[in-house]
PDB file of C-alpha atoms in Angstrom:
ATOM      1  CA  MET A   9      75.519  52.972 138.548  1.00  0.00           C
ATOM      2  CA  GLU A  10      77.780  49.762 138.796  1.00  0.00           C
ATOM      3  CA  SER A  11      79.669  47.728 136.168  1.00  0.00           C
ATOM      4  CA  TYR A  12      80.123  44.009 136.144  1.00  0.00           C
ATOM      5  CA  PHE A  13      82.739  42.137 133.998  1.00  0.00           C
ATOM      6  CA  GLY A  14      82.978  38.300 133.465  1.00  0.00           C
ATOM      7  CA  THR A  15      81.395  35.188 131.949  1.00  0.00           C
ATOM      8  CA  GLU A  16      78.673  34.638 134.450  1.00  0.00           C
ATOM      9  CA  GLU A  17      75.261  33.688 133.007  1.00  0.00           C
ATOM     10  CA  TRP A  18      73.396  36.725 134.468  1.00  0.00           C
ATOM     11  CA  ILE A  19      76.099  39.186 133.061  1.00  0.00           C
ATOM     12  CA  LYS A  20      75.733  37.549 129.760  1.00  0.00           C
ATOM     13  CA  ALA A  21      71.855  37.730 129.992  1.00  0.00           C
ATOM     14  CA  ALA A  22      72.028  41.293 130.710  1.00  0.00           C
ATOM     15  CA  SER A  23      74.376  41.847 127.783  1.00  0.00           C
ATOM     16  CA  TYR A  24      72.035  39.911 125.500  1.00  0.00           C
ATOM     17  CA  THR A  25      69.266  41.798 126.393  1.00  0.00           C
ATOM     18  CA  LEU A  26      70.689  44.977 125.318  1.00  0.00           C
ATOM     19  CA  ARG A  27      72.442  43.678 122.329  1.00  0.00           C
ATOM     20  CA  TYR A  28      68.983  42.110 121.021  1.00  0.00           C
ATOM     21  CA  ALA A  29      67.096  45.445 121.620  1.00  0.00           C
ATOM     22  CA  ILE A  30      69.980  47.409 119.926  1.00  0.00           C
ATOM     23  CA  PHE A  31      71.373  45.293 117.065  1.00  0.00           C
ATOM     24  CA  VAL A  32      68.657  42.984 116.231  1.00  0.00           C
ATOM     25  CA  LEU A  33      65.438  45.148 116.451  1.00  0.00           C
ATOM     26  CA  GLU A  34      66.770  48.633 116.394  1.00  0.00           C
ATOM     27  CA  GLN A  35      69.358  48.052 113.570  1.00  0.00           C
ATOM     28  CA  GLU A  36      68.002  45.079 112.088  1.00  0.00           C
ATOM     29  CA  ILE A  37      71.056  42.800 112.030  1.00  0.00           C
ATOM     30  CA  PRO A  38      69.946  39.314 112.111  1.00  0.00           C
ATOM     31  CA  ALA A  39      70.192  37.562 115.291  1.00  0.00           C
ATOM     32  CA  HIS A  40      71.968  34.597 113.894  1.00  0.00           C
ATOM     33  CA  LEU A  41      75.108  37.173 113.060  1.00  0.00           C
ATOM     34  CA  GLU A  42      74.716  39.040 116.389  1.00  0.00           C
ATOM     35  CA  PHE A  43      74.817  35.861 118.671  1.00  0.00           C
ATOM     36  CA  ASP A  44      78.006  34.255 117.055  1.00  0.00           C
ATOM     37  CA  GLY A  45      78.918  31.824 119.933  1.00  0.00           C
ATOM     38  CA  LYS A  46      81.968  33.727 121.109  1.00  0.00           C
ATOM     39  CA  ASP A  47      80.191  34.865 124.369  1.00  0.00           C
ATOM     40  CA  ALA A  48      80.980  31.183 125.533  1.00  0.00           C
ATOM     41  CA  TYR A  49      84.718  32.271 125.459  1.00  0.00           C
ATOM     42  CA  TYR A  50      84.854  35.891 126.245  1.00  0.00           C
ATOM     43  CA  PRO A  51      83.756  38.146 129.108  1.00  0.00           C
ATOM     44  CA  ASN A  52      81.221  40.885 129.080  1.00  0.00           C
ATOM     45  CA  LEU A  53      81.369  44.232 130.548  1.00  0.00           C
ATOM     46  CA  VAL A  54      77.777  45.547 131.590  1.00  0.00           C
ATOM     47  CA  ARG A  55      76.895  48.605 133.181  1.00  0.00           C
ATOM     48  CA  PHE A  56      73.692  48.791 135.216  1.00  0.00           C
ATOM     49  CA  HIS A  57      71.415  51.546 136.372  1.00  0.00           C
ATOM     50  CA  GLN A  58      69.502  49.979 139.428  1.00  0.00           C
ATOM     51  CA  GLU A  59      68.648  46.365 137.865  1.00  0.00           C
ATOM     52  CA  GLN A  60      68.501  47.542 134.267  1.00  0.00           C
ATOM     53  CA  PRO A  61      71.601  46.836 131.918  1.00  0.00           C
ATOM     54  CA  ILE A  62      72.158  50.219 130.120  1.00  0.00           C
ATOM     55  CA  ALA A  63      75.482  49.690 128.122  1.00  0.00           C
ATOM     56  CA  THR A  64      77.655  46.397 127.471  1.00  0.00           C
ATOM     57  CA  LEU A  65      80.701  45.497 125.342  1.00  0.00           C
ATOM     58  CA  ARG A  66      82.467  42.016 124.702  1.00  0.00           C
ATOM     59  CA  TYR A  67      86.339  41.936 126.009  1.00  0.00           C
ATOM     60  CA  GLN A  68      88.011  39.533 123.332  1.00  0.00           C
ATOM     61  CA  LYS A  69      91.695  38.569 123.713  1.00  0.00           C
ATOM     62  CA  LEU A  70      93.025  38.361 120.219  1.00  0.00           C
ATOM     63  CA  ASN A  71      96.785  37.620 121.338  1.00  0.00           C
ATOM     64  CA  ASP A  72      99.051  38.541 124.230  1.00  0.00           C
ATOM     65  CA  ALA A  73      99.289  41.935 123.036  1.00  0.00           C
ATOM     66  CA  LYS A  74      95.993  43.027 121.574  1.00  0.00           C
ATOM     67  CA  VAL A  75      92.306  42.823 122.826  1.00  0.00           C
ATOM     68  CA  GLN A  76      89.214  43.598 120.814  1.00  0.00           C
ATOM     69  CA  PHE A  77      86.208  45.224 122.017  1.00  0.00           C
ATOM     70  CA  ASP A  78      83.118  44.419 120.260  1.00  0.00           C
ATOM     71  CA  ARG A  79      79.184  44.103 120.484  1.00  0.00           C
ATOM     72  CA  PHE A  80      79.354  47.565 122.117  1.00  0.00           C
ATOM     73  CA  CYS A  81      76.183  49.542 122.648  1.00  0.00           C
ATOM     74  CA  VAL A  82      74.317  51.832 125.139  1.00  0.00           C
ATOM     75  CA  ALA A  83      70.448  51.735 125.585  1.00  0.00           C
ATOM     76  CA  LYS A  84      68.843  54.504 123.421  1.00  0.00           C
ATOM     77  CA  ASP A  85      67.466  56.244 126.764  1.00  0.00           C
ATOM     78  CA  TRP A  86      71.031  56.301 127.957  1.00  0.00           C
ATOM     79  CA  ARG A  87      72.804  57.782 124.828  1.00  0.00           C
ATOM     80  CA  LYS A  88      74.876  61.290 124.759  1.00  0.00           C
ATOM     81  CA  ARG A  89      75.374  61.174 128.568  1.00  0.00           C
ATOM     82  CA  GLY A  90      78.875  59.976 128.541  1.00  0.00           C
ATOM     83  CA  ILE A  91      78.008  56.178 129.212  1.00  0.00           C
ATOM     84  CA  GLY A  92      80.024  54.918 126.367  1.00  0.00           C
ATOM     85  CA  ARG A  93      83.017  57.023 127.092  1.00  0.00           C
ATOM     86  CA  GLU A  94      82.838  55.628 130.749  1.00  0.00           C
ATOM     87  CA  MET A  95      82.581  52.051 129.403  1.00  0.00           C
ATOM     88  CA  LEU A  96      85.573  52.434 126.934  1.00  0.00           C
ATOM     89  CA  GLN A  97      87.487  53.897 129.874  1.00  0.00           C
ATOM     90  CA  THR A  98      86.582  50.925 132.169  1.00  0.00           C
ATOM     91  CA  ALA A  99      87.383  48.485 129.514  1.00  0.00           C
ATOM     92  CA  GLU A 100      90.828  50.138 128.745  1.00  0.00           C
ATOM     93  CA  LYS A 101      91.526  50.308 132.086  1.00  0.00           C
ATOM     94  CA  ARG A 102      91.242  46.362 132.512  1.00  0.00           C
ATOM     95  CA  ALA A 103      92.897  45.907 129.304  1.00  0.00           C
ATOM     96  CA  LYS A 104      96.029  47.799 130.820  1.00  0.00           C
ATOM     97  CA  SER A 105      96.030  45.690 134.064  1.00  0.00           C
ATOM     98  CA  ASP A 106      95.585  42.574 131.669  1.00  0.00           C
ATOM     99  CA  ALA A 107      98.863  43.752 130.042  1.00  0.00           C
ATOM    100  CA  PHE A 108      97.529  44.531 126.729  1.00  0.00           C
ATOM    101  CA  GLN A 109      99.364  46.956 124.613  1.00  0.00           C
ATOM    102  CA  GLU A 110      96.517  47.733 122.039  1.00  0.00           C
ATOM    103  CA  VAL A 111      92.727  47.820 121.679  1.00  0.00           C
ATOM    104  CA  TYR A 112      91.068  46.744 117.981  1.00  0.00           C
ATOM    105  CA  LEU A 113      87.726  47.390 117.197  1.00  0.00           C
ATOM    106  CA  VAL A 114      85.291  47.967 114.100  1.00  0.00           C
ATOM    107  CA  ALA A 115      83.369  50.702 114.295  1.00  0.00           C
ATOM    108  CA  GLU A 116      80.017  51.804 112.716  1.00  0.00           C
ATOM    109  CA  MET A 117      80.851  54.636 110.351  1.00  0.00           C
ATOM    110  CA  ALA A 118      78.459  56.817 112.382  1.00  0.00           C
ATOM    111  CA  ALA A 119      80.572  55.939 115.683  1.00  0.00           C
ATOM    112  CA  VAL A 120      83.875  56.934 113.980  1.00  0.00           C
ATOM    113  CA  PRO A 121      83.935  60.568 115.295  1.00  0.00           C
ATOM    114  CA  PHE A 122      83.025  59.213 118.945  1.00  0.00           C
ATOM    115  CA  TYR A 123      85.771  56.609 118.899  1.00  0.00           C
ATOM    116  CA  GLU A 124      88.318  59.292 117.548  1.00  0.00           C
ATOM    117  CA  LYS A 125      87.412  61.670 120.383  1.00  0.00           C
ATOM    118  CA  GLN A 126      88.558  58.696 122.607  1.00  0.00           C
ATOM    119  CA  GLY A 127      91.969  58.331 120.752  1.00  0.00           C
ATOM    120  CA  TYR A 128      91.219  55.485 118.353  1.00  0.00           C
ATOM    121  CA  GLN A 129      92.628  55.561 114.857  1.00  0.00           C
ATOM    122  CA  PRO A 130      91.337  54.225 111.677  1.00  0.00           C
ATOM    123  CA  PHE A 131      93.743  51.947 109.823  1.00  0.00           C
ATOM    124  CA  SER A 132      92.193  50.529 106.964  1.00  0.00           C
ATOM    125  CA  ASP A 133      89.563  50.762 104.086  1.00  0.00           C
ATOM    126  CA  PRO A 134      85.998  50.852 105.275  1.00  0.00           C
ATOM    127  CA  LEU A 135      84.578  47.287 105.319  1.00  0.00           C
ATOM    128  CA  ILE A 136      80.926  45.757 105.599  1.00  0.00           C
ATOM    129  CA  GLU A 137      80.319  44.020 108.907  1.00  0.00           C
ATOM    130  CA  ASP A 138      76.789  42.210 109.390  1.00  0.00           C
ATOM    131  CA  GLY A 139      75.603  44.401 106.642  1.00  0.00           C
ATOM    132  CA  ILE A 140      76.808  47.918 107.977  1.00  0.00           C
ATOM    133  CA  LEU A 141      79.501  50.093 106.846  1.00  0.00           C
ATOM    134  CA  CYS A 142      82.054  49.950 109.287  1.00  0.00           C
ATOM    135  CA  GLN A 143      85.967  51.330 109.828  1.00  0.00           C
ATOM    136  CA  GLN A 144      88.859  49.232 111.673  1.00  0.00           C
ATOM    137  CA  MET A 145      90.204  51.338 114.377  1.00  0.00           C
ATOM    138  CA  ARG A 146      92.928  50.801 117.249  1.00  0.00           C
ATOM    139  CA  LYS A 147      94.433  52.529 120.265  1.00  0.00           C
ATOM    140  CA  LYS A 148      97.757  51.983 121.657  1.00  0.00           C
ATOM    141  CA  LEU A 149      97.756  51.591 125.396  1.00  0.00           C
ATOM    142  CA  HIS A 150     100.308  53.401 127.617  1.00  0.00           C
ATOM    143  CA  HIS A 151     101.106  51.763 130.725  1.00  0.00           C
TER     144      HIS A 151
END
């Protein structure tokens, strides 16, 4: 398995393929909400098995100290195999090398226990994002 990071069109296309299948078709998030135009500015991390994208996340710089991971998903057939944890670790490693001090994300409530196991902590009241109950979470990066 290989991971690629960047803004190249082929990386975005792979990310879009997964996000359409998971967020739009599986979770029924309207496509106009999922594809918000931010991919023009922010890189994506995509993990492949052979030529098939199996996981993706978007990497958004919020300010010099904080990065946001969003649009994070793993293909249905690849869940519960540690791929999500590996993707987070890869993205966190990049964030550290980019000198970020904190990761911010908005997790679907069902995913909160997963993120807590990875060291993320809730810090707000739950909120609705794209019609789904979510929780803001953050993790300090230690350099």
